[in-house]
CSV table of N, CA and C in Angstrom, one decimal:
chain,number,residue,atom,x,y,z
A,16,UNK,N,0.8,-1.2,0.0
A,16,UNK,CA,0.0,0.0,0.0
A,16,UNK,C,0.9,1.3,0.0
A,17,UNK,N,1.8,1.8,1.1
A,17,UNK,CA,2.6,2.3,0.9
A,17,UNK,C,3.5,2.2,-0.4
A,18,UNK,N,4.2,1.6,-1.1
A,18,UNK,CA,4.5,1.8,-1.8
A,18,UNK,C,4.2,2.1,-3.2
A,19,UNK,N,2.8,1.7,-3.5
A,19,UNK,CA,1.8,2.3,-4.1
A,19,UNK,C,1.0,3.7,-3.7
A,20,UNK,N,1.5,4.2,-2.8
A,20,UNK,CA,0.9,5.5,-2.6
A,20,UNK,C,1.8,6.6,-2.4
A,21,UNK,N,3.1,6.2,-2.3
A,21,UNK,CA,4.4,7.1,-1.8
A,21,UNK,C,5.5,6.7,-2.7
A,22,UNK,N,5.9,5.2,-3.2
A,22,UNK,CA,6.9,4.6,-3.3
A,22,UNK,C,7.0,4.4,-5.0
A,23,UNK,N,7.6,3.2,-5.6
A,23,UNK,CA,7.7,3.1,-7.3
A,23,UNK,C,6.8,2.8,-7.8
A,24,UNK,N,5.4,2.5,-7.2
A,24,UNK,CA,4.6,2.3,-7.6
A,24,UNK,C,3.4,3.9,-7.7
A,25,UNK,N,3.3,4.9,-7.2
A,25,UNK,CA,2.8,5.8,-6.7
A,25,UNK,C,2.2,6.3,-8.4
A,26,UNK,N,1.1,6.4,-8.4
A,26,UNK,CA,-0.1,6.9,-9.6
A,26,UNK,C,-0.3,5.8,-10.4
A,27,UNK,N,0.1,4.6,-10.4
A,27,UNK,CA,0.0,3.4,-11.3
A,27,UNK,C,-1.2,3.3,-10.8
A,28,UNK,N,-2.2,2.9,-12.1
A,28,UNK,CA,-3.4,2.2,-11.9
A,28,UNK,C,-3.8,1.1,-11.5
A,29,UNK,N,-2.5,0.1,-12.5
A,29,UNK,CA,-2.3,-1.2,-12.5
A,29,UNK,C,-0.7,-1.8,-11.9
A,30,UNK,N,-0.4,-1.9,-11.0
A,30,UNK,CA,1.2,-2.3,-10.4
A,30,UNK,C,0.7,-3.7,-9.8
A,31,UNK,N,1.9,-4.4,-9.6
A,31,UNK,CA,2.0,-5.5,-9.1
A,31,UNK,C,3.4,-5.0,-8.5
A,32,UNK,N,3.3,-5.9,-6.4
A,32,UNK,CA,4.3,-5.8,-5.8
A,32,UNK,C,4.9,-7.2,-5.0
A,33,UNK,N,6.1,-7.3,-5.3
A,33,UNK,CA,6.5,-8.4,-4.6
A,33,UNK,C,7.5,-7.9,-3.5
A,34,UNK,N,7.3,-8.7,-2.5
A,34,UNK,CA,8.5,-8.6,-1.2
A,34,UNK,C,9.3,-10.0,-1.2
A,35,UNK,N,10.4,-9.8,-1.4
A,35,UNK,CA,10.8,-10.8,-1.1
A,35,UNK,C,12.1,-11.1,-0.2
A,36,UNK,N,11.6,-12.0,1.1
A,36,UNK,CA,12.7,-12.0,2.3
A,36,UNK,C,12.6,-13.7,2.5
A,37,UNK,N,12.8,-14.2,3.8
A,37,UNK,CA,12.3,-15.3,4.0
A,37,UNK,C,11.1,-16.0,3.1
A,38,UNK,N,10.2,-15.1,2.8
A,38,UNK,CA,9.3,-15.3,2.4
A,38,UNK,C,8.9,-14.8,0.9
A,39,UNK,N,7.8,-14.9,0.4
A,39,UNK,CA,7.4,-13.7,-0.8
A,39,UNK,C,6.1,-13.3,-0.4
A,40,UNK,N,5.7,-12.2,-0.4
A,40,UNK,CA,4.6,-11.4,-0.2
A,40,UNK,C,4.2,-10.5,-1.2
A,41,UNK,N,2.9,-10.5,-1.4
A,41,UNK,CA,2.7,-9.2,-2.8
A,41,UNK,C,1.7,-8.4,-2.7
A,42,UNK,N,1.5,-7.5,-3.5
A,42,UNK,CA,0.2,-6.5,-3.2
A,42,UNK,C,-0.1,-6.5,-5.1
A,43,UNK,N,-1.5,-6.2,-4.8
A,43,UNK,CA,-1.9,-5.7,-6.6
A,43,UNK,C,-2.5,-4.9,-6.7
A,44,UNK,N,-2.6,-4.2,-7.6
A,44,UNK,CA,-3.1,-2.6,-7.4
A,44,UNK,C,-4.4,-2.6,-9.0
A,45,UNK,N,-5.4,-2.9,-8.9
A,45,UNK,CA,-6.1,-3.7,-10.5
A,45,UNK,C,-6.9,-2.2,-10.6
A,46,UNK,N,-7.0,-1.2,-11.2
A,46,UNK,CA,-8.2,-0.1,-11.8
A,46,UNK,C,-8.0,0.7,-11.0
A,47,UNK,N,-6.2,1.0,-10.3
A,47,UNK,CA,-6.4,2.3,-9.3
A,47,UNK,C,-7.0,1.5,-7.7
A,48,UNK,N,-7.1,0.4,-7.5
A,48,UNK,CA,-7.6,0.2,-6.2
A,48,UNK,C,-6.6,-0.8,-5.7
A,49,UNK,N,-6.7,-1.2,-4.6
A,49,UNK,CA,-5.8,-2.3,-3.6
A,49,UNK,C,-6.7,-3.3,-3.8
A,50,UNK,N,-6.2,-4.4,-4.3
A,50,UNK,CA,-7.3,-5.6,-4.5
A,50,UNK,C,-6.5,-6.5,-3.2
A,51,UNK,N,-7.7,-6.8,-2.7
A,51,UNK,CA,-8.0,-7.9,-1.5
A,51,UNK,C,-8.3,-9.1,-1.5
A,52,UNK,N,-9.1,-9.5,-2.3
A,52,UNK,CA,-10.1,-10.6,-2.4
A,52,UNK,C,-11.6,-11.1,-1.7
A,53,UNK,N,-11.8,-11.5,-1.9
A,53,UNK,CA,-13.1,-11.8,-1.7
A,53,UNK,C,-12.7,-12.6,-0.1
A,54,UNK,N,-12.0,-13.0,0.9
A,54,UNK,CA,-12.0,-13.0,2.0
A,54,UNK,C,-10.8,-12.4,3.0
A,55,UNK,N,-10.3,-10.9,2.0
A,55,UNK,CA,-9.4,-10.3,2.9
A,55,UNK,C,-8.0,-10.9,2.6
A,56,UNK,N,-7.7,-12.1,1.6
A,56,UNK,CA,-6.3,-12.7,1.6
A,56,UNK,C,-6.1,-12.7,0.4
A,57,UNK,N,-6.3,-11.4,-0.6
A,57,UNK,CA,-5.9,-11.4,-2.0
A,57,UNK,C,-4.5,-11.7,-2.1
A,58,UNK,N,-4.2,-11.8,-3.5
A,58,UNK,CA,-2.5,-11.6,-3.7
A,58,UNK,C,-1.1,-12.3,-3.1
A,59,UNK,N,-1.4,-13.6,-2.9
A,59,UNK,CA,-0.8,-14.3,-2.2
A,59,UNK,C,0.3,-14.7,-3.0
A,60,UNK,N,0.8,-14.1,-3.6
A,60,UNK,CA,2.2,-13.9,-4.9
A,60,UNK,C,3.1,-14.7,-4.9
A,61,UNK,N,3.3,-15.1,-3.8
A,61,UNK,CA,4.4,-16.0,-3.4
A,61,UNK,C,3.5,-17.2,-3.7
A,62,UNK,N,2.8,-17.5,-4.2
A,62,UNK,CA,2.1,-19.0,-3.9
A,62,UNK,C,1.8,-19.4,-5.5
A,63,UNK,N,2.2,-18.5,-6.3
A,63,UNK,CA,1.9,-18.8,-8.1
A,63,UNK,C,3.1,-20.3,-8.1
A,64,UNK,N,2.3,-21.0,-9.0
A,64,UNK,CA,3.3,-22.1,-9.3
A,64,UNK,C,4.0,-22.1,-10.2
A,65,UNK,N,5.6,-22.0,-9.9
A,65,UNK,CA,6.7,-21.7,-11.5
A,65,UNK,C,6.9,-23.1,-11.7
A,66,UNK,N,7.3,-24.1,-10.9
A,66,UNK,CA,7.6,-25.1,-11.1
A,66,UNK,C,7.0,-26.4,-10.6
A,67,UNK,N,6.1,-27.3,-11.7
A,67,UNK,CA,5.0,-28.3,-11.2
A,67,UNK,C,5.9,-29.7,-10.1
A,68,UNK,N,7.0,-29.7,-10.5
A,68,UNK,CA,7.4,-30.1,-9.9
A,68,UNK,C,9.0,-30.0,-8.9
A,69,UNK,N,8.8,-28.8,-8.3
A,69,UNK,CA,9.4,-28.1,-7.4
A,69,UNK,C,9.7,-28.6,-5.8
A,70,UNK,N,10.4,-28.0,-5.2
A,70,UNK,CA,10.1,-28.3,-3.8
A,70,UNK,C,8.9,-28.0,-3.4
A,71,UNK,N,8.7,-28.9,-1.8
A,71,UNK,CA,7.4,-28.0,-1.1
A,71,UNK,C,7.5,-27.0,-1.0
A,72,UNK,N,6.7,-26.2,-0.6
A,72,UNK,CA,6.3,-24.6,-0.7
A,72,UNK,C,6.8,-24.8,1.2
A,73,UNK,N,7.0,-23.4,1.6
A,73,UNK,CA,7.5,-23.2,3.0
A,73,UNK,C,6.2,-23.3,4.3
A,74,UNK,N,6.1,-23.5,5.4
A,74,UNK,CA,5.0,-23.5,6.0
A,74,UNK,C,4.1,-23.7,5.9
A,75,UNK,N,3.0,-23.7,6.3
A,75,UNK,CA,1.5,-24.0,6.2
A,75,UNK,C,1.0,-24.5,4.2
A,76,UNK,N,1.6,-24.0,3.5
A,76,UNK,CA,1.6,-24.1,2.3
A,76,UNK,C,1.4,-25.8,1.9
A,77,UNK,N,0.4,-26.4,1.3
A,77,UNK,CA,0.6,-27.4,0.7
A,77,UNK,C,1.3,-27.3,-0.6
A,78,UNK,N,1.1,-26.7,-1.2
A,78,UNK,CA,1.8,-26.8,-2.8
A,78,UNK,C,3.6,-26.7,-2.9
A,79,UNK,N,3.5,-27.0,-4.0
A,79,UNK,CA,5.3,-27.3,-4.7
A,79,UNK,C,5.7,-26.6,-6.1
A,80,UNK,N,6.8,-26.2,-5.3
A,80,UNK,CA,7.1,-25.5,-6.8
A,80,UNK,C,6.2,-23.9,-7.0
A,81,UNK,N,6.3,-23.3,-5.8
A,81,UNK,CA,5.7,-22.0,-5.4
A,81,UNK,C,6.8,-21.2,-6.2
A,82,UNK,N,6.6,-19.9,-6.1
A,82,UNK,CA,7.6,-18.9,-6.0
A,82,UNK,C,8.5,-18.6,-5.1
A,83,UNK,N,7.4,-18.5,-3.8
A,83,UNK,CA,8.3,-18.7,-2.5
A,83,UNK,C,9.2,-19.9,-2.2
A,84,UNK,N,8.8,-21.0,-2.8
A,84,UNK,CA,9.8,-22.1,-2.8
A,84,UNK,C,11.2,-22.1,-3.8
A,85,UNK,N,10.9,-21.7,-4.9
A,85,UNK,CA,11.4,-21.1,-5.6
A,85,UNK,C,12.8,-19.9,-5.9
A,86,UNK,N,12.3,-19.0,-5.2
A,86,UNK,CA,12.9,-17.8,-5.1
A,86,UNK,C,13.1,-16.7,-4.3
A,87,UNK,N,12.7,-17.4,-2.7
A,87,UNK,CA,12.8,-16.4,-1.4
A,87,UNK,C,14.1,-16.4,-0.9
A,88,UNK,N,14.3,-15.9,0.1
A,88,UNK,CA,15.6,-15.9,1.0
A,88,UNK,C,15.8,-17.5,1.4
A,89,UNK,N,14.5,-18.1,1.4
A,89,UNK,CA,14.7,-19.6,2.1
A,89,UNK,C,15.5,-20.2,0.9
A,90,UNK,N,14.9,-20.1,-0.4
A,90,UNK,CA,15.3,-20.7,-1.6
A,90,UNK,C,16.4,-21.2,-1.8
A,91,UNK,N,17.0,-19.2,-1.5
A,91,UNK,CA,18.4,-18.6,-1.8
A,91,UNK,C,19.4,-19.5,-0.8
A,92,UNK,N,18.8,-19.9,0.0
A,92,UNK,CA,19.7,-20.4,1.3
A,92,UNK,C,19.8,-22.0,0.8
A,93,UNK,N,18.9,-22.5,0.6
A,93,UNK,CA,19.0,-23.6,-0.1
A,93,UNK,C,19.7,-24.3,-1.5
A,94,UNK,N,19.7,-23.2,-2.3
A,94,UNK,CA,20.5,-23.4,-3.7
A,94,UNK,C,21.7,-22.7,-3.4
A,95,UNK,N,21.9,-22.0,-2.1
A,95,UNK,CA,23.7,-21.8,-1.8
A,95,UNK,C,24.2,-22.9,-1.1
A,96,UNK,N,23.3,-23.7,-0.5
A,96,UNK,CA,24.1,-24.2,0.5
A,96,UNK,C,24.3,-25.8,-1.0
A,97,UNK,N,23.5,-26.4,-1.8
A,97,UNK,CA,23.6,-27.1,-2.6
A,97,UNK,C,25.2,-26.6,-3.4
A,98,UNK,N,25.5,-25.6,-3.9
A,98,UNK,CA,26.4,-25.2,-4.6
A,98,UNK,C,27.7,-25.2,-3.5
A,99,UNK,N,27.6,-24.5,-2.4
A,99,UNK,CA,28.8,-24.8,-1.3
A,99,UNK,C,29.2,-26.0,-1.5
A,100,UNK,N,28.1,-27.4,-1.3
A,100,UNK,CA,28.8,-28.7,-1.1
A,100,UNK,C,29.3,-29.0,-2.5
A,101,UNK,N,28.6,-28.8,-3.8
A,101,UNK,CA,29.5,-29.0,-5.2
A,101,UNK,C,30.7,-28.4,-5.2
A,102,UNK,N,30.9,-26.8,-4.4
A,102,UNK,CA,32.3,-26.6,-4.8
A,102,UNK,C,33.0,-25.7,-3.5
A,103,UNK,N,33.3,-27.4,-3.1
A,103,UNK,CA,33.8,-26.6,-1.5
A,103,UNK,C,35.0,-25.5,-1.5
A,104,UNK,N,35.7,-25.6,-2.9
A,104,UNK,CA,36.8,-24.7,-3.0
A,104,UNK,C,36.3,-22.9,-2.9
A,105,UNK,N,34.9,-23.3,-3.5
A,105,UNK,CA,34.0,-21.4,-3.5
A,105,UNK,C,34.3,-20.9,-1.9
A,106,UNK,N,33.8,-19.5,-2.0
A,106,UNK,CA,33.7,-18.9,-0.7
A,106,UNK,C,32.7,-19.2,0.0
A,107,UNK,N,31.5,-19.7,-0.8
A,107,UNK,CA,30.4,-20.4,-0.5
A,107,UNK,C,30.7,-21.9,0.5
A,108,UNK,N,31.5,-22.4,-0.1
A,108,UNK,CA,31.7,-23.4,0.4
A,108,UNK,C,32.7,-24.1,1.6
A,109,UNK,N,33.9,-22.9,1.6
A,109,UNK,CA,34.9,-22.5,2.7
A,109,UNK,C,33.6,-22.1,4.0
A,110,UNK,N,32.7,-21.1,3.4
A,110,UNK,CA,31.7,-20.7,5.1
A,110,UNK,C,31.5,-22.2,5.4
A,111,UNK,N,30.5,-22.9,4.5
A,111,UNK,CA,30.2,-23.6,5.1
A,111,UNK,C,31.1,-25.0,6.0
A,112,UNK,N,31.7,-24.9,5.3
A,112,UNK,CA,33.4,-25.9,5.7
A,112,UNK,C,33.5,-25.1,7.6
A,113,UNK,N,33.3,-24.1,7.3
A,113,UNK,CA,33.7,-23.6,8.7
A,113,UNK,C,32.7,-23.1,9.7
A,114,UNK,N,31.6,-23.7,9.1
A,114,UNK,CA,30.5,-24.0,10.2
A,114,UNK,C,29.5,-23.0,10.4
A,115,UNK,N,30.0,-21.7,9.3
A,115,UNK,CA,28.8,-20.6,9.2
A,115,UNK,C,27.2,-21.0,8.5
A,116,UNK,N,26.5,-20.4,9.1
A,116,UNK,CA,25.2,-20.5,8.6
A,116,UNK,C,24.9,-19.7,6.9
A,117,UNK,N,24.6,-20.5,6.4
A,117,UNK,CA,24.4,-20.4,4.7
A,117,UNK,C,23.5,-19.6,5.0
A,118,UNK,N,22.8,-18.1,4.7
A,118,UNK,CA,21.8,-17.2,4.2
A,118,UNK,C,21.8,-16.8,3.5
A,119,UNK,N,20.5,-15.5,3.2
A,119,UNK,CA,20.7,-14.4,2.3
A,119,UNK,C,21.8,-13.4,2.2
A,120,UNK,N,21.5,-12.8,3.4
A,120,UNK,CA,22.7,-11.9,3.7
A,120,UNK,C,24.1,-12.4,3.5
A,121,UNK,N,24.5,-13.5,3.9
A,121,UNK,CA,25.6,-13.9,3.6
A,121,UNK,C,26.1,-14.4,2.4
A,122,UNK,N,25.1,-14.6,1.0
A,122,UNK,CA,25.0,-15.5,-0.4
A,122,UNK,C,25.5,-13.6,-0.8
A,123,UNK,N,24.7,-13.0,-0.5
A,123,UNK,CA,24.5,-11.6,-1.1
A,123,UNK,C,26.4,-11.2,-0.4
A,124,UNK,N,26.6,-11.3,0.4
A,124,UNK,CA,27.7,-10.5,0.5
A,124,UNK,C,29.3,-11.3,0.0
A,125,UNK,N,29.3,-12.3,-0.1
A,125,UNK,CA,30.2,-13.2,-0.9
A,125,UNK,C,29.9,-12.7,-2.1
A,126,UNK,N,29.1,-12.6,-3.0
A,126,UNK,CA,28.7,-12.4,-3.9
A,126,UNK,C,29.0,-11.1,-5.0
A,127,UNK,N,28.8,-10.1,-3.6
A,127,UNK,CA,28.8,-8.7,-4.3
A,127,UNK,C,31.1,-8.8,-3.9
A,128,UNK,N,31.5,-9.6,-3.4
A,128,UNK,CA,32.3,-9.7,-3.2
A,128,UNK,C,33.6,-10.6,-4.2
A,129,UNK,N,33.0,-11.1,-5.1
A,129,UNK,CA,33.1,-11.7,-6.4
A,129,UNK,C,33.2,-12.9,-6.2
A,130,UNK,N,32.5,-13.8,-5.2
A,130,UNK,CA,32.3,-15.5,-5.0
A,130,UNK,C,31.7,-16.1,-6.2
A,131,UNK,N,31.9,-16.7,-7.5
A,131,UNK,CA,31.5,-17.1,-7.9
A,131,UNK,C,29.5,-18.2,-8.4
A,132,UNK,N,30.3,-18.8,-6.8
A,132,UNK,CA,29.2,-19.9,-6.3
A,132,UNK,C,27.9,-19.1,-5.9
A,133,UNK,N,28.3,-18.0,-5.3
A,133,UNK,CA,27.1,-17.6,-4.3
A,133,UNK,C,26.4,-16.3,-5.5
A,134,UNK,N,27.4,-15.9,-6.4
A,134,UNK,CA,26.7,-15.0,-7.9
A,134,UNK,C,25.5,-16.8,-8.4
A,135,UNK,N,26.4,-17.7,-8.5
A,135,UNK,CA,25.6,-18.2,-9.2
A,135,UNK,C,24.2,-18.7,-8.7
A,136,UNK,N,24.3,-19.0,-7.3
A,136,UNK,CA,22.8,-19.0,-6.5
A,136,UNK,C,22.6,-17.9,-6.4
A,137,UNK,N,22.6,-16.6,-6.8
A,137,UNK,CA,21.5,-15.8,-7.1
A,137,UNK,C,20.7,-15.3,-8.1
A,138,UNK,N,22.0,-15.8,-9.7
A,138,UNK,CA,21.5,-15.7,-10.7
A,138,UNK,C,20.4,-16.8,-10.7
A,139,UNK,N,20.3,-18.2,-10.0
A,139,UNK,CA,19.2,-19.3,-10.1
A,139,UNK,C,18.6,-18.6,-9.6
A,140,UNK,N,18.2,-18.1,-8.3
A,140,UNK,CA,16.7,-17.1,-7.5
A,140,UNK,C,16.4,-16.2,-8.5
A,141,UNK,N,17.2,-15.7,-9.0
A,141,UNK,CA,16.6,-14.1,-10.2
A,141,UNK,C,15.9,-14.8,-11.4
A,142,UNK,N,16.7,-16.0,-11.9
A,142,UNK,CA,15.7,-16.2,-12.8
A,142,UNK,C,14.3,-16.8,-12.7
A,143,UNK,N,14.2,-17.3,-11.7
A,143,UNK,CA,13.1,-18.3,-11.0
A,143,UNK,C,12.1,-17.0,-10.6
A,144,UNK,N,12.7,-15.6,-10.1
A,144,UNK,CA,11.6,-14.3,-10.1
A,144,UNK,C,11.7,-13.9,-11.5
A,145,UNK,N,12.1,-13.9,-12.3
A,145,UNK,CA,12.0,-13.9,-13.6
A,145,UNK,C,10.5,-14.5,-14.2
A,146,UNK,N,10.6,-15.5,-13.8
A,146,UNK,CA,9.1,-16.7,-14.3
A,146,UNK,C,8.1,-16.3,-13.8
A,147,UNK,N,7.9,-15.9,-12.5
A,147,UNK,CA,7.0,-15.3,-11.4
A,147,UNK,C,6.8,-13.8,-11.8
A,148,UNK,N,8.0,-13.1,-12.4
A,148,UNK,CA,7.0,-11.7,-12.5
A,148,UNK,C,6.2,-11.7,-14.4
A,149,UNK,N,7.2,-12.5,-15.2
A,149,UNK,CA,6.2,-13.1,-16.4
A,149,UNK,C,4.9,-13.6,-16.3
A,150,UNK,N,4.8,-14.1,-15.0
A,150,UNK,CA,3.0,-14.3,-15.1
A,150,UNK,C,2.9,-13.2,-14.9
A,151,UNK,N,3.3,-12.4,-13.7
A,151,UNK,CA,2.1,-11.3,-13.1
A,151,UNK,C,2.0,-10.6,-14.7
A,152,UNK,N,3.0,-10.3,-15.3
A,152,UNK,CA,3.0,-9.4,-16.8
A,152,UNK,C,1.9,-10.0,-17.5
A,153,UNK,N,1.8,-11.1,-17.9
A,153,UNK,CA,1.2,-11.6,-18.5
A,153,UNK,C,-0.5,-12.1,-17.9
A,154,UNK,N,-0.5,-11.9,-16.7
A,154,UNK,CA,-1.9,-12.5,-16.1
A,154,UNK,C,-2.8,-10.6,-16.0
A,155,UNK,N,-1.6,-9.6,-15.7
A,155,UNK,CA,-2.7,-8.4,-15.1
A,155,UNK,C,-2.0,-7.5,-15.8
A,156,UNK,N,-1.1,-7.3,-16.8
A,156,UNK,CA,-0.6,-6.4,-18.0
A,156,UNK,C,-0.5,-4.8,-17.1
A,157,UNK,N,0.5,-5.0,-16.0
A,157,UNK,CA,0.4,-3.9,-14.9
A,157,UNK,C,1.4,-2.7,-15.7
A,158,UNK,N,0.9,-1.5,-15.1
A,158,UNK,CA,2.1,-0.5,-15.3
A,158,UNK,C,3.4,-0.8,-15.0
A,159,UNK,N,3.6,-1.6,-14.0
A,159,UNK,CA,4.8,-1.5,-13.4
A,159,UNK,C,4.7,-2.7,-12.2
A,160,UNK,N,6.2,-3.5,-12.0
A,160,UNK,CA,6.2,-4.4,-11.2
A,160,UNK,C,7.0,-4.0,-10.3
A,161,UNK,N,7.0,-3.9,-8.8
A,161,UNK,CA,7.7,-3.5,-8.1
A,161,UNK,C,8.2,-4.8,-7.2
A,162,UNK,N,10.1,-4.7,-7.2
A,162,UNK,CA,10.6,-5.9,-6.5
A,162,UNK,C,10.8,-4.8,-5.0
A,163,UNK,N,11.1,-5.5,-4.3
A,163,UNK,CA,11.3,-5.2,-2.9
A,163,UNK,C,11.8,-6.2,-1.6
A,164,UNK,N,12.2,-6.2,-0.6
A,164,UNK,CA,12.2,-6.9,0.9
A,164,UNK,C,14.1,-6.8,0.6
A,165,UNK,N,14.0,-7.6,1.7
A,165,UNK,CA,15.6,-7.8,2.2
A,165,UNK,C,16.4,-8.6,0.9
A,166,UNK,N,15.9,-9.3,-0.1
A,166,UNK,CA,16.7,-9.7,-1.3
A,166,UNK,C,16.8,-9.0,-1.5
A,167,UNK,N,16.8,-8.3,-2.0
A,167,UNK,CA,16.7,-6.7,-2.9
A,167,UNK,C,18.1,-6.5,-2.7
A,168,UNK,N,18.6,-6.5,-1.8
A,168,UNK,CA,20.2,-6.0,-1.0
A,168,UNK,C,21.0,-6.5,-2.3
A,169,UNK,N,21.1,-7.6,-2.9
A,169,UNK,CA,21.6,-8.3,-3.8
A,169,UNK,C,21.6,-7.6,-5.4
A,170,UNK,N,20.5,-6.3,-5.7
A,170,UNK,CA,20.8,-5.7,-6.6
A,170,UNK,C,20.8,-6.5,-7.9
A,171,UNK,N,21.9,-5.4,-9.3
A,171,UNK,CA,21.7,-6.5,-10.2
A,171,UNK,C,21.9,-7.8,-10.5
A,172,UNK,N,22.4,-7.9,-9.2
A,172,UNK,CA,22.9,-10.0,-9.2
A,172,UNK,C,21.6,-10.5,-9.1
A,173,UNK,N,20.6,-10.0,-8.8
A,173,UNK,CA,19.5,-11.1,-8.7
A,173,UNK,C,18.2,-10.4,-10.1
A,174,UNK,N,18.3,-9.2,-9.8
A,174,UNK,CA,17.5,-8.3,-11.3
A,174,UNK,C,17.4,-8.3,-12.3
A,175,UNK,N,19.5,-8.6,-12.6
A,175,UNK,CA,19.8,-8.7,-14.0
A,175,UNK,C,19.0,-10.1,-15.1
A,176,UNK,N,19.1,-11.2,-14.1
A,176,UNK,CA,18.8,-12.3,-14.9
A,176,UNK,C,17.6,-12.1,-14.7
A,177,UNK,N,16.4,-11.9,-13.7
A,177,UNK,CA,15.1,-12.0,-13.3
A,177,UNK,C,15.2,-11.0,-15.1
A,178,UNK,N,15.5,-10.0,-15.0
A,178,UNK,CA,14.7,-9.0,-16.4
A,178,UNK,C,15.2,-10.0,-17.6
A,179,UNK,N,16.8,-10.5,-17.9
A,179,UNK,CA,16.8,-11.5,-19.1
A,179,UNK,C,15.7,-12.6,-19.0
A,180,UNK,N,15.2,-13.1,-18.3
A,180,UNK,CA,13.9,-14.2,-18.1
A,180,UNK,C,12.7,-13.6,-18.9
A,181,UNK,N,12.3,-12.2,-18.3
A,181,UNK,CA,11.0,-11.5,-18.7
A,181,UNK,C,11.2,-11.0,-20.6
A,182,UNK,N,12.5,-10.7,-20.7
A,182,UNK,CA,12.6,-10.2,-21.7
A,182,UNK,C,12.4,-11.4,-23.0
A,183,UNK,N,13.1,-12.5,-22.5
A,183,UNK,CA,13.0,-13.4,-23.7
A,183,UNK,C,11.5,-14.3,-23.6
A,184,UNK,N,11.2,-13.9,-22.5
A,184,UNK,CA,9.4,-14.0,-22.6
A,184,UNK,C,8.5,-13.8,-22.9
């Protein structure tokens, strides 16, 4: 809402918003209005299916192959910690060798730091929001998609490929 009223989304009629931290969260903005849904839990963004046969979805979630499974901070922590054990020589893989905890914050700062392993688990999360913001483009033809939450920190490492995905889409 806020960001639709103040933020990159502010005069758009039609925006779509994704948060994405631990989790994915979204807002949609359809004719100028905040759409909610018909019991208060519209826009559940994180729960579109990119991949039919994906991981489980996080928490309470039955489904697989969510976005949030997909391409959250959980994801991100998941597809770094898989690449750490492929290439224990990365920096990715030295943390884990020494007993640090595999996150976002920490994929993102190896990363922006030129780790190979941990660019490459982010270029996998960016394109997997790549797929996820191709529907929203394609399901609600919005002015504008706005990315956001604590991934975000990771910049064009995770944007660059998310927009190559949308583009050749």
């Amino acid at each position: 809402l806020a960001e639709w009223r103040y933020g990159a989304a502010a005069g758009a009629r039609e925006a779509a918003l994704l948060t994405i931290g631990t989790g994915i969260g979204g807002g949609l903005v359809v004719g100028g209005a905040l759409q909610r849904g018909s019991q208060g839990a519209g826009a559940e963004l994180g729960h579109m299916v990119v991949e039919a046969d994906g991981p489980r979805c996080q928490g309470n979630c039955p489904n697989r192959g969510c976005l949030e499974a997909m391409a959250s901070g959980g994801a991100l922590a998941r597809e770094a910690q898989r690449l750490a054990r492929e290439r224990p020589e990365s920096g990715l893989g030295r943390a884990l060798a020494a007993g640090r905890r595999i996150s976002g914050p920490l994929v993102t700062e190896l990363a922006h730091d030129g780790d190979v392993a941990a660019i490459d688990a982010l270029a996998t999360i960016g394109r997997w929001l790549g797929v996820g913001v191709c529907n929203l483009v394609n399901m609600l033809n919005p002015d504008v998609v706005v990315i956001g939450g604590g991934v975000i920190a990771a910049g064009e490492l995770l944007l660059e490929p998310a927009r190559a995905v949308v583009a050749e889409r």
